């Protein structure tokens, strides 16, 4: 009876001990799979087959840009990180079966999301504007710091300090453009600068000369045109009367009285000395009239050629 009681108490205790043993954690280099504590695979390897009661864990190396950097009981390796240049990253340390890729920042970038050995994201350094200088150059972990130029200094934004403006006069040059905070002074050779007053005077003189030449040429043209056009000579009444009186006197001097012989009857031939003399006198008068007319014409030409004759008017 006593043995039976002891057996009753022994069975529950054994069951409790078994259950407690099943809840005990595996060692640091083991992992639990079902009710077994299997040995872990070393870094760079993953589990190919779990352990059993009779066999240990089977491990194989990581391949194809995968890795495991710690002892593990995983059946797959982790994928290595890709360092994307578009994010300002570059490969600092290549991936191995036992280590992940380590990314660094490209030149001109700084890290925004740092890791233990590298960076997961980066951003381009800030650019200083014209009129500013780089007071603190950007690094792989810090951004660029910019400051403004002051006084007679300048910077295009890429300088680490503001530079003084060039003094053109001290170099014997002429300042073509003054300096600003973002650009230097522009110098050039000395040149004689013409005053605006001189320019205005020269232009005015040229215009006056052209106007004078134009007026002179127009007057010459008018004179030449008048000389080429026919002229009309008009005698004044005084000149005409004088010519008529002179012609009358000449005619009267040719007309003499008839003598007795001229009044005799006709001869046998039907003519008389009077008739003959009359005819001669008539012919003489006619000849004398023609001579007078010629003289009058000659006198007229002389009067035309004589510029001092006042009776003539040329239109």
mmCIF file of C-alpha atoms in Angstrom:
data_model
loop_
_atom_site.group_PDB
_atom_site.id
_atom_site.type_symbol
_atom_site.label_atom_id
_atom_site.label_comp_id
_atom_site.label_asym_id
_atom_site.label_seq_id
_atom_site.Cartn_x
_atom_site.Cartn_y
_atom_site.Cartn_z
ATOM 1 C CA UNK A 1 0.000 0.000 0.000
ATOM 2 C CA UNK A 2 2.793 2.329 0.795
ATOM 3 C CA UNK A 3 4.514 1.522 -2.526
ATOM 4 C CA UNK A 4 1.336 2.332 -4.400
ATOM 5 C CA UNK A 5 1.127 5.735 -2.793
ATOM 6 C CA UNK A 6 4.738 6.446 -3.697
ATOM 7 C CA UNK A 7 4.064 5.563 -7.346
ATOM 8 C CA UNK A 8 1.077 7.853 -7.461
ATOM 9 C CA UNK A 9 3.251 10.809 -6.401
ATOM 10 C CA UNK A 10 6.181 9.860 -8.630
ATOM 11 C CA UNK A 11 4.288 9.921 -11.958
ATOM 12 C CA UNK A 12 3.073 13.541 -11.656
ATOM 13 C CA UNK A 13 6.515 14.700 -10.610
ATOM 14 C CA UNK A 14 8.065 13.064 -13.689
ATOM 15 C CA UNK A 15 5.486 14.706 -15.951
ATOM 16 C CA UNK A 16 6.172 18.099 -14.390
ATOM 17 C CA UNK A 17 9.919 17.649 -14.840
ATOM 18 C CA UNK A 18 9.429 16.692 -18.504
ATOM 19 C CA UNK A 19 7.280 19.740 -19.140
ATOM 20 C CA UNK A 20 9.768 21.980 -17.371
ATOM 21 C CA UNK A 21 12.596 20.542 -19.484
ATOM 22 C CA UNK A 22 10.740 21.245 -22.675
ATOM 23 C CA UNK A 23 10.406 24.902 -21.709
ATOM 24 C CA UNK A 24 14.100 25.344 -20.932
ATOM 25 C CA UNK A 25 15.757 27.781 -23.531
ATOM 26 C CA UNK A 26 18.368 26.551 -25.979
ATOM 27 C CA UNK A 27 21.975 27.661 -25.717
ATOM 28 C CA UNK A 28 23.381 30.904 -27.246
ATOM 29 C CA UNK A 29 24.706 29.108 -30.295
ATOM 30 C CA UNK A 30 21.492 27.091 -30.770
ATOM 31 C CA UNK A 31 18.077 27.742 -32.159
ATOM 32 C CA UNK A 32 14.850 25.874 -31.426
ATOM 33 C CA UNK A 33 13.058 23.983 -34.093
ATOM 34 C CA UNK A 34 10.076 21.967 -32.858
ATOM 35 C CA UNK A 35 11.298 20.338 -29.672
ATOM 36 C CA UNK A 36 14.934 20.315 -30.668
ATOM 37 C CA UNK A 37 17.708 22.833 -30.010
ATOM 38 C CA UNK A 38 19.756 22.807 -33.172
ATOM 39 C CA UNK A 39 23.222 24.322 -33.573
ATOM 40 C CA UNK A 40 23.272 27.635 -35.489
ATOM 41 C CA UNK A 41 25.073 28.169 -38.780
ATOM 42 C CA UNK A 42 28.121 30.454 -38.708
ATOM 43 C CA UNK A 43 28.096 33.961 -40.331
ATOM 44 C CA UNK A 44 28.063 33.728 -44.113
ATOM 45 C CA UNK A 45 26.022 30.488 -44.052
ATOM 46 C CA UNK A 46 22.372 29.603 -43.811
ATOM 47 C CA UNK A 47 20.492 26.440 -42.753
ATOM 48 C CA UNK A 48 20.162 23.835 -45.438
ATOM 49 C CA UNK A 49 18.582 21.148 -43.194
ATOM 50 C CA UNK A 50 17.531 21.410 -39.564
ATOM 51 C CA UNK A 51 18.835 19.048 -36.987
ATOM 52 C CA UNK A 52 16.992 15.983 -35.691
ATOM 53 C CA UNK A 53 17.406 13.701 -32.735
ATOM 54 C CA UNK A 54 20.107 11.912 -34.600
ATOM 55 C CA UNK A 55 21.666 14.600 -36.950
ATOM 56 C CA UNK A 56 23.081 18.087 -36.567
ATOM 57 C CA UNK A 57 22.144 21.197 -38.525
ATOM 58 C CA UNK A 58 23.245 21.255 -42.175
ATOM 59 C CA UNK A 59 24.529 24.704 -43.397
ATOM 60 C CA UNK A 60 25.517 26.152 -46.828
ATOM 61 C CA UNK A 61 27.221 29.505 -47.806
ATOM 62 C CA UNK A 62 25.309 32.617 -48.917
ATOM 63 C CA UNK A 63 25.544 33.375 -52.648
ATOM 64 C CA UNK A 64 24.405 35.945 -55.279
ATOM 65 C CA UNK A 65 24.834 39.230 -53.347
ATOM 66 C CA UNK A 66 23.370 37.855 -50.144
ATOM 67 C CA UNK A 67 24.849 37.719 -46.689
ATOM 68 C CA UNK A 68 24.358 36.764 -43.041
ATOM 69 C CA UNK A 69 26.629 38.603 -40.658
ATOM 70 C CA UNK A 70 25.709 36.689 -37.448
ATOM 71 C CA UNK A 71 25.270 33.056 -36.298
ATOM 72 C CA UNK A 72 21.779 32.094 -37.348
ATOM 73 C CA UNK A 73 19.193 29.432 -37.835
ATOM 74 C CA UNK A 74 17.758 31.059 -41.012
ATOM 75 C CA UNK A 75 17.088 29.089 -44.133
ATOM 76 C CA UNK A 76 17.755 32.146 -46.444
ATOM 77 C CA UNK A 77 20.432 34.852 -46.562
ATOM 78 C CA UNK A 78 19.665 38.583 -46.565
ATOM 79 C CA UNK A 79 19.944 40.625 -49.789
ATOM 80 C CA UNK A 80 22.845 43.080 -49.879
ATOM 81 C CA UNK A 81 22.053 46.830 -49.979
ATOM 82 C CA UNK A 82 22.293 48.628 -53.349
ATOM 83 C CA UNK A 83 24.180 51.936 -53.215
ATOM 84 C CA UNK A 84 22.123 54.086 -55.615
ATOM 85 C CA UNK A 85 24.111 56.944 -57.238
ATOM 86 C CA UNK A 86 20.821 58.752 -57.775
ATOM 87 C CA UNK A 87 20.586 59.076 -54.000
ATOM 88 C CA UNK A 88 24.119 60.404 -53.765
ATOM 89 C CA UNK A 89 25.543 57.050 -52.634
ATOM 90 C CA UNK A 90 28.504 54.984 -53.738
ATOM 91 C CA UNK A 91 29.916 51.603 -52.734
ATOM 92 C CA UNK A 92 32.304 52.094 -49.865
ATOM 93 C CA UNK A 93 32.701 48.369 -49.056
ATOM 94 C CA UNK A 94 31.477 45.542 -51.235
ATOM 95 C CA UNK A 95 29.053 42.922 -50.024
ATOM 96 C CA UNK A 96 30.429 39.528 -48.845
ATOM 97 C CA UNK A 97 28.623 36.384 -47.636
ATOM 98 C CA UNK A 98 29.280 37.490 -44.059
ATOM 99 C CA UNK A 99 28.826 41.304 -44.400
ATOM 100 C CA UNK A 100 26.439 43.705 -46.042
ATOM 101 C CA UNK A 101 27.430 46.418 -48.536
ATOM 102 C CA UNK A 102 28.693 49.610 -46.928
ATOM 103 C CA UNK A 103 27.614 52.790 -48.790
ATOM 104 C CA UNK A 104 29.357 56.126 -48.700
ATOM 105 C CA UNK A 105 28.432 59.561 -50.075
ATOM 106 C CA UNK A 106 29.429 60.820 -53.486
ATOM 107 C CA UNK A 107 31.612 63.908 -53.856
ATOM 108 C CA UNK A 108 29.474 66.981 -53.225
ATOM 109 C CA UNK A 109 26.925 65.111 -51.051
ATOM 110 C CA UNK A 110 26.461 64.709 -47.326
ATOM 111 C CA UNK A 111 24.725 61.899 -45.432
ATOM 112 C CA UNK A 112 21.160 62.343 -44.197
ATOM 113 C CA UNK A 113 20.627 58.813 -42.774
ATOM 114 C CA UNK A 114 23.891 57.514 -41.310
ATOM 115 C CA UNK A 115 24.444 53.903 -40.270
ATOM 116 C CA UNK A 116 27.115 52.286 -38.111
ATOM 117 C CA UNK A 117 29.658 52.117 -40.925
ATOM 118 C CA UNK A 118 28.050 53.994 -43.801
ATOM 119 C CA UNK A 119 25.003 55.866 -45.054
ATOM 120 C CA UNK A 120 21.593 54.960 -46.402
ATOM 121 C CA UNK A 121 20.604 58.334 -47.951
ATOM 122 C CA UNK A 122 22.492 61.485 -48.964
ATOM 123 C CA UNK A 123 21.807 64.994 -50.296
ATOM 124 C CA UNK A 124 23.829 67.361 -52.450
ATOM 125 C CA UNK A 125 25.723 70.162 -50.724
ATOM 126 C CA UNK A 126 24.082 73.592 -50.852
ATOM 127 C CA UNK A 127 25.537 76.012 -53.430
ATOM 128 C CA UNK A 128 26.396 79.521 -52.329
ATOM 129 C CA UNK A 129 24.825 82.330 -54.361
ATOM 130 C CA UNK A 130 26.825 85.074 -56.133
ATOM 131 C CA UNK A 131 27.746 87.616 -53.496
ATOM 132 C CA UNK A 132 28.338 84.849 -50.918
ATOM 133 C CA UNK A 133 31.427 82.858 -50.015
ATOM 134 C CA UNK A 134 31.843 79.359 -48.536
ATOM 135 C CA UNK A 135 32.514 79.941 -44.854
ATOM 136 C CA UNK A 136 32.430 76.182 -44.043
ATOM 137 C CA UNK A 137 33.073 73.626 -46.747
ATOM 138 C CA UNK A 138 30.633 70.734 -46.840
ATOM 139 C CA UNK A 139 31.803 67.265 -45.784
ATOM 140 C CA UNK A 140 30.398 63.738 -46.062
ATOM 141 C CA UNK A 141 28.355 64.372 -42.930
ATOM 142 C CA UNK A 142 27.699 68.158 -42.942
ATOM 143 C CA UNK A 143 26.276 70.645 -45.425
ATOM 144 C CA UNK A 144 28.019 73.732 -46.821
ATOM 145 C CA UNK A 145 27.687 76.987 -44.848
ATOM 146 C CA UNK A 146 27.520 80.269 -46.836
ATOM 147 C CA UNK A 147 28.103 83.880 -45.727
ATOM 148 C CA UNK A 148 27.584 87.249 -47.459
ATOM 149 C CA UNK A 149 30.413 89.431 -48.774
ATOM 150 C CA UNK A 150 30.746 92.921 -47.311
ATOM 151 C CA UNK A 151 32.550 96.127 -48.262
ATOM 152 C CA UNK A 152 34.546 96.351 -51.492
ATOM 153 C CA UNK A 153 34.780 92.581 -51.885
ATOM 154 C CA UNK A 154 33.142 90.052 -54.169
ATOM 155 C CA UNK A 155 32.575 86.331 -54.684
ATOM 156 C CA UNK A 156 30.833 84.377 -57.419
ATOM 157 C CA UNK A 157 29.654 81.799 -54.880
ATOM 158 C CA UNK A 158 32.475 79.315 -55.412
ATOM 159 C CA UNK A 159 35.167 81.095 -53.372
ATOM 160 C CA UNK A 160 36.064 80.250 -49.791
ATOM 161 C CA UNK A 161 36.613 83.953 -49.047
ATOM 162 C CA UNK A 162 35.520 87.257 -50.570
ATOM 163 C CA UNK A 163 38.162 88.892 -52.760
ATOM 164 C CA UNK A 164 38.860 92.666 -52.877
ATOM 165 C CA UNK A 165 37.925 94.576 -56.016
ATOM 166 C CA UNK A 166 40.753 95.372 -58.429
ATOM 167 C CA UNK A 167 41.830 99.020 -58.186
ATOM 168 C CA UNK A 168 42.108 100.028 -61.840
ATOM 169 C CA UNK A 169 43.658 103.448 -61.163
ATOM 170 C CA UNK A 170 46.521 101.923 -59.195
ATOM 171 C CA UNK A 171 47.345 99.823 -62.270
ATOM 172 C CA UNK A 172 47.209 102.813 -64.609
ATOM 173 C CA UNK A 173 44.002 101.562 -66.176
ATOM 174 C CA UNK A 174 40.535 102.966 -66.634
ATOM 175 C CA UNK A 175 37.593 101.467 -64.751
ATOM 176 C CA UNK A 176 35.118 100.322 -67.373
ATOM 177 C CA UNK A 177 32.642 98.768 -64.932
ATOM 178 C CA UNK A 178 32.599 99.105 -61.138
ATOM 179 C CA UNK A 179 32.781 96.003 -58.977
ATOM 180 C CA UNK A 180 29.834 94.509 -57.087
ATOM 181 C CA UNK A 181 29.510 91.904 -54.350
ATOM 182 C CA UNK A 182 29.252 89.224 -57.051
ATOM 183 C CA UNK A 183 31.725 90.483 -59.681
ATOM 184 C CA UNK A 184 35.131 92.136 -59.862
ATOM 185 C CA UNK A 185 35.873 95.554 -61.333
ATOM 186 C CA UNK A 186 36.440 95.587 -65.092
ATOM 187 C CA UNK A 187 39.504 97.552 -66.207
ATOM 188 C CA UNK A 188 40.690 98.722 -69.615
ATOM 189 C CA UNK A 189 43.331 100.936 -71.226
ATOM 190 C CA UNK A 190 43.111 104.682 -70.747
ATOM 191 C CA UNK A 191 41.349 106.406 -73.647
ATOM 192 C CA UNK A 192 40.736 110.059 -74.469
ATOM 193 C CA UNK A 193 37.120 110.637 -73.720
ATOM 194 C CA UNK A 194 35.378 113.064 -76.052
ATOM 195 C CA UNK A 195 33.080 115.480 -74.297
ATOM 196 C CA UNK A 196 29.461 115.508 -75.468
ATOM 197 C CA UNK A 197 29.738 119.251 -76.138
ATOM 198 C CA UNK A 198 32.490 118.649 -78.693
ATOM 199 C CA UNK A 199 30.431 115.988 -80.433
ATOM 200 C CA UNK A 200 27.409 118.311 -80.598
ATOM 201 C CA UNK A 201 29.571 121.133 -81.991
ATOM 202 C CA UNK A 202 31.056 118.946 -84.711
ATOM 203 C CA UNK A 203 27.648 117.633 -85.758
ATOM 204 C CA UNK A 204 26.195 121.156 -85.849
ATOM 205 C CA UNK A 205 29.120 122.429 -87.970
ATOM 206 C CA UNK A 206 28.670 119.613 -90.463
ATOM 207 C CA UNK A 207 24.939 120.307 -90.750
ATOM 208 C CA UNK A 208 25.526 124.046 -91.286
ATOM 209 C CA UNK A 209 28.151 123.326 -93.954
ATOM 210 C CA UNK A 210 25.792 120.971 -95.769
ATOM 211 C CA UNK A 211 22.979 123.539 -95.656
ATOM 212 C CA UNK A 212 25.287 126.272 -97.026
ATOM 213 C CA UNK A 213 26.505 124.064 -99.880
ATOM 214 C CA UNK A 214 22.910 123.173 -100.733
ATOM 215 C CA UNK A 215 21.877 126.846 -100.926
ATOM 216 C CA UNK A 216 24.882 127.739 -103.125
ATOM 217 C CA UNK A 217 24.220 124.859 -105.503
ATOM 218 C CA UNK A 218 20.563 125.854 -105.829
ATOM 219 C CA UNK A 219 21.510 129.442 -106.708
ATOM 220 C CA UNK A 220 24.015 128.269 -109.319
ATOM 221 C CA UNK A 221 21.375 126.002 -110.836
ATOM 222 C CA UNK A 222 18.852 128.867 -111.061
ATOM 223 C CA UNK A 223 21.415 131.159 -112.748
ATOM 224 C CA UNK A 224 22.378 128.497 -115.298
ATOM 225 C CA UNK A 225 18.751 127.793 -116.098
ATOM 226 C CA UNK A 226 18.056 131.505 -116.711
ATOM 227 C CA UNK A 227 21.070 131.816 -119.051
ATOM 228 C CA UNK A 228 19.923 128.838 -121.102
ATOM 229 C CA UNK A 229 16.337 130.174 -121.516
ATOM 230 C CA UNK A 230 15.669 132.640 -124.509
ATOM 231 C CA UNK A 231 15.526 136.349 -123.652
ATOM 232 C CA UNK A 232 13.096 138.940 -125.030
ATOM 233 C CA UNK A 233 14.392 142.438 -125.764
ATOM 234 C CA UNK A 234 11.864 145.198 -125.289
ATOM 235 C CA UNK A 235 12.668 148.741 -126.354
ATOM 236 C CA UNK A 236 11.277 151.626 -124.416
ATOM 237 C CA UNK A 237 9.047 154.165 -126.247
ATOM 238 C CA UNK A 238 11.837 156.760 -126.134
ATOM 239 C CA UNK A 239 14.175 154.517 -128.122
ATOM 240 C CA UNK A 240 11.495 153.690 -130.719
ATOM 241 C CA UNK A 241 10.620 157.354 -131.247
ATOM 242 C CA UNK A 242 14.267 158.297 -131.677
ATOM 243 C CA UNK A 243 14.753 155.640 -134.349
ATOM 244 C CA UNK A 244 11.587 156.725 -136.229
ATOM 245 C CA UNK A 245 12.672 160.396 -136.233
ATOM 246 C CA UNK A 246 16.097 159.460 -137.548
ATOM 247 C CA UNK A 247 14.565 157.348 -140.323
ATOM 248 C CA UNK A 248 12.231 160.230 -141.302
ATOM 249 C CA UNK A 249 15.112 162.690 -141.561
ATOM 250 C CA UNK A 250 17.085 160.325 -143.719
ATOM 251 C CA UNK A 251 14.154 159.852 -146.091
ATOM 252 C CA UNK A 252 13.434 163.614 -146.355
ATOM 253 C CA UNK A 253 17.032 164.343 -147.193
ATOM 254 C CA UNK A 254 16.755 162.037 -150.178
ATOM 255 C CA UNK A 255 13.545 163.618 -151.472
ATOM 256 C CA UNK A 256 14.632 166.821 -153.471
ATOM 257 C CA UNK A 257 12.280 169.167 -155.569
ATOM 258 C CA UNK A 258 11.898 168.418 -159.292
ATOM 259 C CA UNK A 259 13.614 170.781 -161.829
ATOM 260 C CA UNK A 260 12.105 172.218 -165.083
ATOM 261 C CA UNK A 261 13.576 169.436 -167.074
ATOM 262 C CA UNK A 262 11.769 166.953 -165.037
ATOM 263 C CA UNK A 263 8.444 168.663 -165.901
ATOM 264 C CA UNK A 264 8.932 168.428 -169.713
ATOM 265 C CA UNK A 265 6.481 166.369 -171.816
ATOM 266 C CA UNK A 266 7.307 162.821 -172.704
ATOM 267 C CA UNK A 267 9.717 162.140 -175.577
ATOM 268 C CA UNK A 268 9.134 159.913 -178.460
ATOM 269 C CA UNK A 269 9.893 156.862 -176.462
ATOM 270 C CA UNK A 270 7.104 157.738 -174.060
ATOM 271 C CA UNK A 271 9.412 158.794 -171.325
ATOM 272 C CA UNK A 272 10.918 161.894 -170.000
ATOM 273 C CA UNK A 273 13.915 162.781 -167.975
ATOM 274 C CA UNK A 274 11.560 163.558 -165.132
ATOM 275 C CA UNK A 275 10.220 160.058 -165.171
ATOM 276 C CA UNK A 276 13.666 158.672 -165.288
ATOM 277 C CA UNK A 277 14.815 160.870 -162.478
ATOM 278 C CA UNK A 278 11.703 159.992 -160.520
ATOM 279 C CA UNK A 279 12.458 156.380 -160.939
ATOM 280 C CA UNK A 280 16.033 156.955 -159.948
ATOM 281 C CA UNK A 281 14.912 158.908 -156.921
ATOM 282 C CA UNK A 282 12.456 156.164 -155.976
ATOM 283 C CA UNK A 283 15.151 153.559 -156.306
ATOM 284 C CA UNK A 284 17.489 155.683 -154.241
ATOM 285 C CA UNK A 285 14.835 156.089 -151.577
ATOM 286 C CA UNK A 286 14.208 152.374 -151.530
ATOM 287 C CA UNK A 287 17.929 151.696 -151.310
ATOM 288 C CA UNK A 288 18.314 154.317 -148.656
ATOM 289 C CA UNK A 289 15.382 152.839 -146.689
ATOM 290 C CA UNK A 290 17.015 149.433 -146.748
ATOM 291 C CA UNK A 291 20.253 150.988 -145.577
ATOM 292 C CA UNK A 292 18.395 152.741 -142.790
ATOM 293 C CA UNK A 293 16.754 149.513 -141.758
ATOM 294 C CA UNK A 294 20.136 147.775 -141.723
ATOM 295 C CA UNK A 295 21.619 150.580 -139.673
ATOM 296 C CA UNK A 296 18.657 150.415 -137.333
ATOM 297 C CA UNK A 297 19.207 146.699 -136.908
ATOM 298 C CA UNK A 298 22.902 147.286 -136.291
ATOM 299 C CA UNK A 299 22.110 149.946 -133.763
ATOM 300 C CA UNK A 300 19.662 147.565 -132.091
ATOM 301 C CA UNK A 301 22.337 144.875 -131.840
ATOM 302 C CA UNK A 302 24.765 147.415 -130.419
ATOM 303 C CA UNK A 303 22.196 148.420 -127.843
ATOM 304 C CA UNK A 304 21.623 144.745 -126.955
ATOM 305 C CA UNK A 305 25.333 144.181 -126.479
ATOM 306 C CA UNK A 306 25.803 147.383 -124.511
ATOM 307 C CA UNK A 307 24.982 146.656 -120.857
ATOM 308 C CA UNK A 308 24.959 150.396 -120.039
ATOM 309 C CA UNK A 309 21.825 151.138 -122.140
ATOM 310 C CA UNK A 310 19.090 151.995 -119.729
ATOM 311 C CA UNK A 311 16.136 152.088 -122.180
ATOM 312 C CA UNK A 312 16.275 148.286 -122.628
ATOM 313 C CA UNK A 313 14.513 145.940 -120.252
ATOM 314 C CA UNK A 314 15.222 142.196 -120.349
ATOM 315 C CA UNK A 315 12.572 139.888 -119.005
#
